[in-house]
mmCIF file of C-alpha atoms in Angstrom:
data_model
loop_
_atom_site.group_PDB
_atom_site.id
_atom_site.type_symbol
_atom_site.label_atom_id
_atom_site.label_comp_id
_atom_site.label_asym_id
_atom_site.label_seq_id
_atom_site.Cartn_x
_atom_site.Cartn_y
_atom_site.Cartn_z
ATOM 1 C CA UNK A 16 81.956 89.835 112.540
ATOM 2 C CA UNK A 17 84.075 92.207 110.499
ATOM 3 C CA UNK A 18 85.057 95.513 111.754
ATOM 4 C CA UNK A 19 83.749 98.823 109.959
ATOM 5 C CA UNK A 20 86.365 100.544 107.922
ATOM 6 C CA UNK A 21 85.711 104.136 109.924
ATOM 7 C CA UNK A 22 86.296 101.717 113.568
ATOM 8 C CA UNK A 23 89.768 100.792 111.868
ATOM 9 C CA UNK A 24 90.441 104.023 110.748
ATOM 10 C CA UNK A 25 89.657 105.510 114.092
ATOM 11 C CA UNK A 26 91.588 103.101 115.962
ATOM 12 C CA UNK A 27 94.622 103.027 114.069
ATOM 13 C CA UNK A 28 95.063 106.346 112.695
ATOM 14 C CA UNK A 29 97.692 107.541 114.963
ATOM 15 C CA UNK A 30 99.866 104.783 115.037
ATOM 16 C CA UNK A 31 100.113 104.509 111.147
ATOM 17 C CA UNK A 32 100.678 108.118 110.866
ATOM 18 C CA UNK A 33 103.547 107.706 113.346
ATOM 19 C CA UNK A 34 104.938 105.065 111.143
ATOM 20 C CA UNK A 35 104.866 106.853 107.950
ATOM 21 C CA UNK A 36 106.363 109.952 109.529
ATOM 22 C CA UNK A 37 109.220 107.478 109.991
ATOM 23 C CA UNK A 38 109.314 106.027 106.619
ATOM 24 C CA UNK A 39 109.374 109.561 105.845
ATOM 25 C CA UNK A 40 111.865 110.903 107.861
ATOM 26 C CA UNK A 41 114.137 107.775 106.890
ATOM 27 C CA UNK A 42 113.881 109.022 102.949
ATOM 28 C CA UNK A 43 114.835 112.729 104.243
ATOM 29 C CA UNK A 44 117.654 111.434 105.714
ATOM 30 C CA UNK A 45 118.784 109.540 102.946
ATOM 31 C CA UNK A 46 118.330 112.248 100.456
ATOM 32 C CA UNK A 47 120.417 114.486 102.957
ATOM 33 C CA UNK A 48 123.291 112.153 103.439
ATOM 34 C CA UNK A 49 126.512 112.261 101.134
ATOM 35 C CA UNK A 50 126.059 110.170 98.266
ATOM 36 C CA UNK A 51 128.735 107.530 97.502
ATOM 37 C CA UNK A 52 131.266 108.075 95.202
ATOM 38 C CA UNK A 53 133.584 105.216 95.383
ATOM 39 C CA UNK A 54 133.312 102.325 93.419
ATOM 40 C CA UNK A 55 132.115 98.777 95.329
ATOM 41 C CA UNK A 56 131.264 101.050 98.389
ATOM 42 C CA UNK A 57 127.989 102.153 97.361
ATOM 43 C CA UNK A 58 124.912 101.562 98.642
ATOM 44 C CA UNK A 59 122.807 98.647 97.922
ATOM 45 C CA UNK A 60 120.604 99.583 95.000
ATOM 46 C CA UNK A 61 118.391 96.591 95.276
ATOM 47 C CA UNK A 62 117.610 97.556 99.025
ATOM 48 C CA UNK A 63 116.563 100.681 98.215
ATOM 49 C CA UNK A 64 114.642 99.712 94.799
ATOM 50 C CA UNK A 65 112.498 97.509 97.191
ATOM 51 C CA UNK A 66 111.795 100.437 99.820
ATOM 52 C CA UNK A 67 110.702 102.020 96.901
ATOM 53 C CA UNK A 68 108.415 99.562 95.355
ATOM 54 C CA UNK A 69 107.321 98.679 98.628
ATOM 55 C CA UNK A 70 105.779 102.335 99.269
ATOM 56 C CA UNK A 71 104.325 102.171 95.993
ATOM 57 C CA UNK A 72 102.589 98.734 96.674
ATOM 58 C CA UNK A 73 100.887 100.606 99.733
ATOM 59 C CA UNK A 74 99.066 102.636 97.601
ATOM 60 C CA UNK A 75 98.118 100.966 95.044
ATOM 61 C CA UNK A 76 94.438 99.313 94.285
ATOM 62 C CA UNK A 77 95.005 95.585 95.019
ATOM 63 C CA UNK A 78 94.348 93.997 97.925
ATOM 64 C CA UNK A 79 96.903 91.454 99.898
ATOM 65 C CA UNK A 80 99.081 94.406 100.455
ATOM 66 C CA UNK A 81 100.833 92.990 103.449
ATOM 67 C CA UNK A 82 101.391 89.431 101.830
ATOM 68 C CA UNK A 83 102.606 91.226 98.725
ATOM 69 C CA UNK A 84 104.904 93.302 100.658
ATOM 70 C CA UNK A 85 106.282 90.387 102.898
ATOM 71 C CA UNK A 86 106.887 88.685 99.519
ATOM 72 C CA UNK A 87 108.676 91.666 98.417
ATOM 73 C CA UNK A 88 111.266 91.277 100.909
ATOM 74 C CA UNK A 89 111.343 87.635 101.261
ATOM 75 C CA UNK A 90 114.120 85.203 99.801
ATOM 76 C CA UNK A 91 113.490 83.115 97.010
ATOM 77 C CA UNK A 92 112.993 79.581 97.915
ATOM 78 C CA UNK A 93 115.906 77.350 97.889
ATOM 79 C CA UNK A 94 115.614 73.560 97.982
ATOM 80 C CA UNK A 95 118.563 72.901 99.767
ATOM 81 C CA UNK A 96 118.244 75.776 102.512
ATOM 82 C CA UNK A 97 118.758 73.300 105.118
ATOM 83 C CA UNK A 98 122.723 72.705 103.761
ATOM 84 C CA UNK A 99 122.653 76.708 102.962
ATOM 85 C CA UNK A 100 122.007 77.461 106.930
ATOM 86 C CA UNK A 101 123.884 74.437 108.042
ATOM 87 C CA UNK A 102 120.320 73.551 109.691
#
């Protein structure tokens, strides 16, 4: 039997709120940090874009948010992954 939305919200609100505050604090720290000015030492722009895309994904109208977020941060499948990682 599925749980009711109001029950899910009531049971998980404080945990999720804390996680959102943690993410917001990260972006505040990032905004307050000194920008990189040296060529070749800049932050990974792709990582930052993925984080921003992930935040947008959380508020869109589509379902399967967890699966789509996981795919956003996953590597592309490589058929020769065993050789690449020497497994």
